PDB file of C-alpha atoms in Angstrom:
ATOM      1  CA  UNK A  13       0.000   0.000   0.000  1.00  0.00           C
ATOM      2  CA  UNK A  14       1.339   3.258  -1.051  1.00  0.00           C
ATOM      3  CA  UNK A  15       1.870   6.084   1.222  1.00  0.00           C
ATOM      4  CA  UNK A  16      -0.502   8.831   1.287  1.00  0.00           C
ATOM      5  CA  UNK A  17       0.560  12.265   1.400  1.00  0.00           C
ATOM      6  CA  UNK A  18      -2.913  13.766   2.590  1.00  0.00           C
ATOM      7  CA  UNK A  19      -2.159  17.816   1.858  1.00  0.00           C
ATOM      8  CA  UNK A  20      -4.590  20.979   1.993  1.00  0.00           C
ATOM      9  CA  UNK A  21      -4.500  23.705   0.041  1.00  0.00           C
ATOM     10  CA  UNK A  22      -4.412  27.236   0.564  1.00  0.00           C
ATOM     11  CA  UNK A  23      -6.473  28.575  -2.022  1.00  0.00           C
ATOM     12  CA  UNK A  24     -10.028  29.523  -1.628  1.00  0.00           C
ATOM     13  CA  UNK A  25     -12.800  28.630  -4.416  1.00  0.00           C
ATOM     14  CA  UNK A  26     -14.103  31.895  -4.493  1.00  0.00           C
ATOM     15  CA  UNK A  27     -10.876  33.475  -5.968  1.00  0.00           C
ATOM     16  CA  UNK A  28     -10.648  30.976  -8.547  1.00  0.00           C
ATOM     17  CA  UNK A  29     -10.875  32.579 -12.348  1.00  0.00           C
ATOM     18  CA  UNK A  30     -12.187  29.923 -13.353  1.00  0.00           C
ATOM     19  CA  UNK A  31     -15.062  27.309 -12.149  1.00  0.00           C
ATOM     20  CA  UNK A  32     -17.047  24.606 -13.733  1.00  0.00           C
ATOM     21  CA  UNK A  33     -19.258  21.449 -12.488  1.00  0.00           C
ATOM     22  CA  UNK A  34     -18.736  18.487 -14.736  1.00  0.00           C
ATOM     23  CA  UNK A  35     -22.279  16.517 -14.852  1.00  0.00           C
ATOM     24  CA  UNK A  36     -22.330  12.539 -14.266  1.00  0.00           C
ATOM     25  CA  UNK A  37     -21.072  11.151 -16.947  1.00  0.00           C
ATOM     26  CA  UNK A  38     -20.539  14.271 -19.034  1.00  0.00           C
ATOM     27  CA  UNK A  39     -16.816  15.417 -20.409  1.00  0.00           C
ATOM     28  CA  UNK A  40     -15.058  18.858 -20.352  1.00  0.00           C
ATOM     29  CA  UNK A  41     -12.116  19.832 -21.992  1.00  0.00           C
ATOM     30  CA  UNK A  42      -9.877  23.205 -21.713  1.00  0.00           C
ATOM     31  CA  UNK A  43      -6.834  24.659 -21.483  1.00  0.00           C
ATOM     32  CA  UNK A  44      -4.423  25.687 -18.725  1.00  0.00           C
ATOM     33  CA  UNK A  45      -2.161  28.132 -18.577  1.00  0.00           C
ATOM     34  CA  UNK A  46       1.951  27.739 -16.974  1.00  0.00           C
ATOM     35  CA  UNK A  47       1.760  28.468 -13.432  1.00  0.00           C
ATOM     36  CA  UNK A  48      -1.923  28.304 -13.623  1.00  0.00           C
ATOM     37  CA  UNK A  49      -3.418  25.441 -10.470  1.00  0.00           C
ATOM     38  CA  UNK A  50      -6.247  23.365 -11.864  1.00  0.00           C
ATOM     39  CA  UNK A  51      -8.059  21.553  -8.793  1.00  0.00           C
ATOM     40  CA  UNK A  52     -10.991  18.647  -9.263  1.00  0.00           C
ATOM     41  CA  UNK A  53     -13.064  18.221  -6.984  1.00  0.00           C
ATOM     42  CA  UNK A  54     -15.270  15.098  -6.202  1.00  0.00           C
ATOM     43  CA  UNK A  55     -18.459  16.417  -5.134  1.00  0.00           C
ATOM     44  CA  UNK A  56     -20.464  13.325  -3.623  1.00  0.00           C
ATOM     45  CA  UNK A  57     -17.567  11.206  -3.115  1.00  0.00           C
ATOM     46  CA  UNK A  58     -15.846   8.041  -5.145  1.00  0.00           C
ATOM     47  CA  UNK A  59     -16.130   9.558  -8.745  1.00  0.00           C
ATOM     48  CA  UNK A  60     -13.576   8.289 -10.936  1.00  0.00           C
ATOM     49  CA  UNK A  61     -12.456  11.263 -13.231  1.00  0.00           C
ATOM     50  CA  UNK A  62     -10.826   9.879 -16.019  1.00  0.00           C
ATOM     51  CA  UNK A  63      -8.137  12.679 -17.055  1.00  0.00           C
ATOM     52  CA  UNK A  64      -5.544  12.860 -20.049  1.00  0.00           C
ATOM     53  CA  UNK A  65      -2.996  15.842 -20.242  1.00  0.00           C
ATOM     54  CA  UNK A  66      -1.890  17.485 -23.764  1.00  0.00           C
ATOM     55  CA  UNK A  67       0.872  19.988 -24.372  1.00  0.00           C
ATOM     56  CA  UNK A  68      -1.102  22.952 -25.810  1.00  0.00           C
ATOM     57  CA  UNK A  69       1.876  23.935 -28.200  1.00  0.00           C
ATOM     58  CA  UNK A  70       2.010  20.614 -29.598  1.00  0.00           C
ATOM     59  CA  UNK A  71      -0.797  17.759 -28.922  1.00  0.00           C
ATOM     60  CA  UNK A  72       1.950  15.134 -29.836  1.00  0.00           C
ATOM     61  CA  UNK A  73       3.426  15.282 -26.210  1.00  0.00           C
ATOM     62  CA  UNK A  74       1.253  14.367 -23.649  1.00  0.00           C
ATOM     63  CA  UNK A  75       1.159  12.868 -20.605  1.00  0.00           C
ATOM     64  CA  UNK A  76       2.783   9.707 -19.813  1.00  0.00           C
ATOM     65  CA  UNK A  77       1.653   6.651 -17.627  1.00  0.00           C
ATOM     66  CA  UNK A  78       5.265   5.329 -18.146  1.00  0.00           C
ATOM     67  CA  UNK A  79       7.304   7.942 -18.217  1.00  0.00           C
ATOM     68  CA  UNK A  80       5.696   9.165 -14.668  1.00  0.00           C
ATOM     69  CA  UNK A  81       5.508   6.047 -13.564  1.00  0.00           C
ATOM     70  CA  UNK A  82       9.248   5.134 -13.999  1.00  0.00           C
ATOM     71  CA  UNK A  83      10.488   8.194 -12.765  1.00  0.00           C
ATOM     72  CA  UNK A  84       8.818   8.469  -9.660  1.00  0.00           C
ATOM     73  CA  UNK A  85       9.432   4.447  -9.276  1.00  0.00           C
ATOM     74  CA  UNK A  86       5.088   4.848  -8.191  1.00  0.00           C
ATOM     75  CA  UNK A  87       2.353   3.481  -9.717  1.00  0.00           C
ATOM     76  CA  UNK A  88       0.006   5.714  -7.696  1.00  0.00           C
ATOM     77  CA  UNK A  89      -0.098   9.795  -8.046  1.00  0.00           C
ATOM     78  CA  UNK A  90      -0.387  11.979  -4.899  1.00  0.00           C
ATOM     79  CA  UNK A  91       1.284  15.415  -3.527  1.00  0.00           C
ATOM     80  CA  UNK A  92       4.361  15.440  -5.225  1.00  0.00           C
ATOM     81  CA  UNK A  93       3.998  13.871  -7.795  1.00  0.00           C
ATOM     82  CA  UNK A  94       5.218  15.041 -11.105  1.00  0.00           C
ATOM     83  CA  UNK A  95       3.157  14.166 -14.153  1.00  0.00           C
ATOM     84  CA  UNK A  96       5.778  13.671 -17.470  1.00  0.00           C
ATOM     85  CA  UNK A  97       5.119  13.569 -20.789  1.00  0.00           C
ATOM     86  CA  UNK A  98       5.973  11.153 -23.368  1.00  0.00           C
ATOM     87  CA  UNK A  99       9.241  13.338 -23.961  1.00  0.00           C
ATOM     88  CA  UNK A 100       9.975  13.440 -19.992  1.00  0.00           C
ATOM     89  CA  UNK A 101       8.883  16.763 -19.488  1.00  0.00           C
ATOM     90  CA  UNK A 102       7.384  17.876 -16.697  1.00  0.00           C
ATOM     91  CA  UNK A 103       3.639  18.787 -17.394  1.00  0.00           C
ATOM     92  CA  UNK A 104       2.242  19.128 -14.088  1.00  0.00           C
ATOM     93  CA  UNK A 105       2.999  18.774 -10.161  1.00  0.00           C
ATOM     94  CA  UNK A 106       0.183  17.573  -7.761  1.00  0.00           C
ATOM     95  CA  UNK A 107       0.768  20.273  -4.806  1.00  0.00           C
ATOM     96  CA  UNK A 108      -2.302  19.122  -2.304  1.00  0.00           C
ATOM     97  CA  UNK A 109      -4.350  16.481  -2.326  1.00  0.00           C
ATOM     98  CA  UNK A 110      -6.856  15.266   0.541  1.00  0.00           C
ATOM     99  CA  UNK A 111      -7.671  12.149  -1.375  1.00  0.00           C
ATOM    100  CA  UNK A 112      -3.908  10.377  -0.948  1.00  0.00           C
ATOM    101  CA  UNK A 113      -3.840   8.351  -3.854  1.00  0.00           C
ATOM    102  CA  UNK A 114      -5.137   8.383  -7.473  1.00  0.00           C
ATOM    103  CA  UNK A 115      -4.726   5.315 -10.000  1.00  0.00           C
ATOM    104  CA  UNK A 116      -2.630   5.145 -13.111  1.00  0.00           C
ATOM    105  CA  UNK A 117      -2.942   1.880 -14.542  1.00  0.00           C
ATOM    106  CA  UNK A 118      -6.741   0.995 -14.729  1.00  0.00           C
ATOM    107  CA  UNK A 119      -7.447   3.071 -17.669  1.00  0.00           C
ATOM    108  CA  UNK A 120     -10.807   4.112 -19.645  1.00  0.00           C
ATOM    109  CA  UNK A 121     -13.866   2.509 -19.710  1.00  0.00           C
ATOM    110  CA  UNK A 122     -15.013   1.383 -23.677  1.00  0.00           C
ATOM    111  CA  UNK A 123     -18.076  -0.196 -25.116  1.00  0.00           C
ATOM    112  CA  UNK A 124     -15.515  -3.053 -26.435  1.00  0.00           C
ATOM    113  CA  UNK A 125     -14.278  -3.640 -22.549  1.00  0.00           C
ATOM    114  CA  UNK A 126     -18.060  -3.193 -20.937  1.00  0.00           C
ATOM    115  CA  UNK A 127     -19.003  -5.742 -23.091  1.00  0.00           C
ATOM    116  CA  UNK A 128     -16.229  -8.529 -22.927  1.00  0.00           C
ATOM    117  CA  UNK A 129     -16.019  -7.807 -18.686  1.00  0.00           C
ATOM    118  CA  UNK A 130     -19.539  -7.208 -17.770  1.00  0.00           C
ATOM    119  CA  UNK A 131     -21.929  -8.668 -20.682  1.00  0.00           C
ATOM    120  CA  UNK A 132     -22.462  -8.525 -24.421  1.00  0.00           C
ATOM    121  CA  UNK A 133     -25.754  -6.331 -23.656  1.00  0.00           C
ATOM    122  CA  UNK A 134     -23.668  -4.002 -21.748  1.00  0.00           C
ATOM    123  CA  UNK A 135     -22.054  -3.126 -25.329  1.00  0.00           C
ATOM    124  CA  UNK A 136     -24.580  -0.282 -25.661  1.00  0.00           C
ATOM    125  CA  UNK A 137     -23.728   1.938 -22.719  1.00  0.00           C
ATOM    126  CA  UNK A 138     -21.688   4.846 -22.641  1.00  0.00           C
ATOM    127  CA  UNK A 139     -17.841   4.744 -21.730  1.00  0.00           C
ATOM    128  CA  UNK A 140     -14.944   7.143 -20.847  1.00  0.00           C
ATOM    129  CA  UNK A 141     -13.782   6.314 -24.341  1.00  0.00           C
ATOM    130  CA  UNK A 142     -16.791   7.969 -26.100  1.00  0.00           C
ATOM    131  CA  UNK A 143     -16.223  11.069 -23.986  1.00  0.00           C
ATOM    132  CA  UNK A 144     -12.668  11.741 -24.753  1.00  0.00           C
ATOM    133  CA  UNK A 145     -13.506  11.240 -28.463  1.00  0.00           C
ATOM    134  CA  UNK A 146     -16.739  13.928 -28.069  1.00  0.00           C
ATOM    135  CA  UNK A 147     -14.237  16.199 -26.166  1.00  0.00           C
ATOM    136  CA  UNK A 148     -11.455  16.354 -28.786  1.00  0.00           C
ATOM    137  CA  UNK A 149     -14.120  16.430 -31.708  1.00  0.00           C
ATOM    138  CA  UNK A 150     -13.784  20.150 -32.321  1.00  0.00           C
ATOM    139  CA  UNK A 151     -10.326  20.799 -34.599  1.00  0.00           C
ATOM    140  CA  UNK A 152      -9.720  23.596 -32.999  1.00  0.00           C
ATOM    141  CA  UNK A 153      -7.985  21.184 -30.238  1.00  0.00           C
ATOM    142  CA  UNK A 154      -5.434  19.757 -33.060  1.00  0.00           C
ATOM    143  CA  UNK A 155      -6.371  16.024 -30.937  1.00  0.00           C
ATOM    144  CA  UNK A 156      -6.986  12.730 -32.880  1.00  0.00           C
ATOM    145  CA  UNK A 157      -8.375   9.992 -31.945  1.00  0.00           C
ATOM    146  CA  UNK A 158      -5.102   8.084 -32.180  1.00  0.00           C
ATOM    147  CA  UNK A 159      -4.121  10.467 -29.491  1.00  0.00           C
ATOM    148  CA  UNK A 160      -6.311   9.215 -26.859  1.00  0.00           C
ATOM    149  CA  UNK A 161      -3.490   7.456 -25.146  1.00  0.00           C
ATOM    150  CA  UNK A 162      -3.543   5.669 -21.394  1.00  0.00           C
ATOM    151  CA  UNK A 163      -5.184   8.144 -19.197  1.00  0.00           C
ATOM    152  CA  UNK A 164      -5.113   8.618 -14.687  1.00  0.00           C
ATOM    153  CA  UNK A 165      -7.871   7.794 -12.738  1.00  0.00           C
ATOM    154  CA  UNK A 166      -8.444  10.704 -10.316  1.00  0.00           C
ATOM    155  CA  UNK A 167      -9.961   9.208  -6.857  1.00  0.00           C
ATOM    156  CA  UNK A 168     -10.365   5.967  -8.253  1.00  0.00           C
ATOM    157  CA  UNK A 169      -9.279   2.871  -6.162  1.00  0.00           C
ATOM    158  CA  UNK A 170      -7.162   0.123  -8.050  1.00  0.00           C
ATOM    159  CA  UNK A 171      -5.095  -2.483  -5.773  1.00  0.00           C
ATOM    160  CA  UNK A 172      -2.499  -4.307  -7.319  1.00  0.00           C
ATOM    161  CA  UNK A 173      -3.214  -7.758  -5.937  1.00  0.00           C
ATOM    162  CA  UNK A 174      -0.063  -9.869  -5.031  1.00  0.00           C
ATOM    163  CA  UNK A 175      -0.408 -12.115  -8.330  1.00  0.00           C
ATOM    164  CA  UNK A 176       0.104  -8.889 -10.267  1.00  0.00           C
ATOM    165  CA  UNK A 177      -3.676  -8.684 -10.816  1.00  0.00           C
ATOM    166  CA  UNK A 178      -5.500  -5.327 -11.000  1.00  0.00           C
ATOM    167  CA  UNK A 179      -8.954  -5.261  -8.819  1.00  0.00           C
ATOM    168  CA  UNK A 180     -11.640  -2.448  -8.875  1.00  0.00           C
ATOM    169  CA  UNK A 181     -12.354  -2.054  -5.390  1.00  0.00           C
ATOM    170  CA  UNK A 182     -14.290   0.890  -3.667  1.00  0.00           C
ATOM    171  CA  UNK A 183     -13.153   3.993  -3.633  1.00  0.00           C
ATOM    172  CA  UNK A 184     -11.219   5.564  -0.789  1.00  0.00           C
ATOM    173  CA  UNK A 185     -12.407   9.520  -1.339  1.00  0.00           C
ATOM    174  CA  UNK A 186     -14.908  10.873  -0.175  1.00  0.00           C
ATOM    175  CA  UNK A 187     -17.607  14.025  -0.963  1.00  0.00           C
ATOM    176  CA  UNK A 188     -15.161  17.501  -1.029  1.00  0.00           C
ATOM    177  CA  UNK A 189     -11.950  15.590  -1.332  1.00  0.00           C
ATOM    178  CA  UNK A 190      -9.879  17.266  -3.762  1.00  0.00           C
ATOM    179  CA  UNK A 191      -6.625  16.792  -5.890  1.00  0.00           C
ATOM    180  CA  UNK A 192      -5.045  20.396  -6.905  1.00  0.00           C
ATOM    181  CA  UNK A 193      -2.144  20.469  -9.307  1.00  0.00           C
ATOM    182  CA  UNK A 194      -0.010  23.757 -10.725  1.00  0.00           C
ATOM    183  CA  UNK A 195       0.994  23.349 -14.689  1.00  0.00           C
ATOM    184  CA  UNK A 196       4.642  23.337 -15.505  1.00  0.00           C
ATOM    185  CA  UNK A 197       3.637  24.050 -19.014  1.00  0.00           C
ATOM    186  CA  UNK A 198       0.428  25.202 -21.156  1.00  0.00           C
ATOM    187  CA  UNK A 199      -1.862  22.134 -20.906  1.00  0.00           C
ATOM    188  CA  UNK A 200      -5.047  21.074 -22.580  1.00  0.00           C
ATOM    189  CA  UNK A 201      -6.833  18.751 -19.608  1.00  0.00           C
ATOM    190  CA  UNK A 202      -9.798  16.439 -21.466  1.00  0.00           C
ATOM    191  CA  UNK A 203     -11.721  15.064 -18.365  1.00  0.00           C
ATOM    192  CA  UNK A 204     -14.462  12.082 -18.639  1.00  0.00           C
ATOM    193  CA  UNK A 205     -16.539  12.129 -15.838  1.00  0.00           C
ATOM    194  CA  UNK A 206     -16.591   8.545 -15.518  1.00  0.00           C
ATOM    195  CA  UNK A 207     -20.320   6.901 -16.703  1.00  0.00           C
ATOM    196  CA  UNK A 208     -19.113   3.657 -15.112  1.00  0.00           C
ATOM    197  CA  UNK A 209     -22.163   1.423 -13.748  1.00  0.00           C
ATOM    198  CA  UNK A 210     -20.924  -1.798 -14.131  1.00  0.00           C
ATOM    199  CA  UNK A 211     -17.969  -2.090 -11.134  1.00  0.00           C
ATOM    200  CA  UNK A 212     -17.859   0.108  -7.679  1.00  0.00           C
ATOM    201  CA  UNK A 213     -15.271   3.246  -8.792  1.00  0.00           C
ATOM    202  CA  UNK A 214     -18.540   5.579  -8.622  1.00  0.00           C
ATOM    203  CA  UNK A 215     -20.378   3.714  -6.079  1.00  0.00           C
ATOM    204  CA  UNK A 216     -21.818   2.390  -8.875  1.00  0.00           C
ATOM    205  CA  UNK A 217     -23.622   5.703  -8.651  1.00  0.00           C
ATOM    206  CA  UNK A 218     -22.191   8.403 -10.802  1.00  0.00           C
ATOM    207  CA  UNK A 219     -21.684  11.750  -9.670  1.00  0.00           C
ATOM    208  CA  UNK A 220     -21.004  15.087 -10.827  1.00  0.00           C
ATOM    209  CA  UNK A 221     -17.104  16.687 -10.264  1.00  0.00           C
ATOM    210  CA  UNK A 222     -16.104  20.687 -10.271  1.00  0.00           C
ATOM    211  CA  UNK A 223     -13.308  21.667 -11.683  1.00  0.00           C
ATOM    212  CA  UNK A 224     -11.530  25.182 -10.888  1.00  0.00           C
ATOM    213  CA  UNK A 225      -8.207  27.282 -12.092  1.00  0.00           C
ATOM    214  CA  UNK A 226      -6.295  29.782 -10.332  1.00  0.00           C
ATOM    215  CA  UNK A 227      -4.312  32.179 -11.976  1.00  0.00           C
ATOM    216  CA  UNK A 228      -0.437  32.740 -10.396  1.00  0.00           C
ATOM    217  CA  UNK A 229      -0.234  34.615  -7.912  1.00  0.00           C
TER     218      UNK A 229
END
């Protein structure tokens, strides 16, 4: 079990420049600024936010499971945490979080992996998958659908099992926990507000997220 590095912020909503709530299910996408600190929220408690990171100057680099998993020798993201790119940049640093620990390995939800885990009638529903593609539909993103790559799981609860085995269990936040990170670099963020019904990461009860930016002080 990895260490949780349970950290407050500072910053008050109501000076935030910017504010949105992210409906069940629903995606969002926009861009951060350098120095900017982008903050999710999880409303109700145990919504898995299914987040993937773009360099606004050029889409190619983005963030990188691997890369910040190998250099912070951590499968799990919490304070500290530096989230690279595919070139090793750094992209963003999680400064406070009151969750602990947020999952990098479990990935987005599709219609092809509802239907081969759950049931073949499952096929139909909705999936993290079809968000990201709805988010990055407008050009003026400059994102492709080959660029959806592996994504984090904010709040979302993923054990490694001593066989090596990954296990959806239930989450561990709870309503008004938080995760708050400050760009190293001008980001597009493309949230899916996970849609999941089918295992316990939203309780199997989705719920809507806010999201807010501050600008540097």
């Amino acid at each position: 079990m990895t260490e949780q590095k349970l950290t407050p912020s500072q910053l008050r909503p109501g000076d935030a420049a910017y504010s949105a709530i992210v409906g069940a299910g629903d995606y969002w996408i926009h861009e951060i600024k350098a120095s900017q600190t982008f903050r999710i929220v999880d409303l109700k408690g145990n919504q898995a936010v299914d987040t993937i990171f773009y360099s606004a100057r050029d889409t190619s680099e983005r963030y990188s499971a691997q890369d910040t998993i190998g250099r912070q020798k951590n499968i799990y993201l919490t304070t500290g945490t530096v989230l690279r790119t595919n070139l090793g940049n750094p992209m963003l640093t999680i400064v406070a979080d009151t969750c602990g620990r947020h999952d990098t390995l479990g990935g987005a939800c599709a219609v092809e992996s509802n239907q081969v885990r759950y049931a073949i009638e499952k096929r139909h529903m909705h999936a993290c998958r079809n968000s990201f593609l709805l988010a990055i539909s407008d050009p003026k993103w400059k994102i492709a659908k080959r660029d959806v790559t592996p994504n984090i799981n904010f709040f979302m609860n993923v054990p490694v099992t001593p066989d090596g085995r990954l296990t959806f269990e239930d989450g561990i936040s709870e309503a008004g926990k938080y995760v708050e990170m400050r760009a190293e670099m001008d980001s597009i963020c493309v949230i899916s507000n996970c849609p999941q019904l089918n295992n316990p990461c939203n309780a199997y009860n989705p719920t809507p997220v806010e999201v807010l930016i501050w600008d540097a002080a």
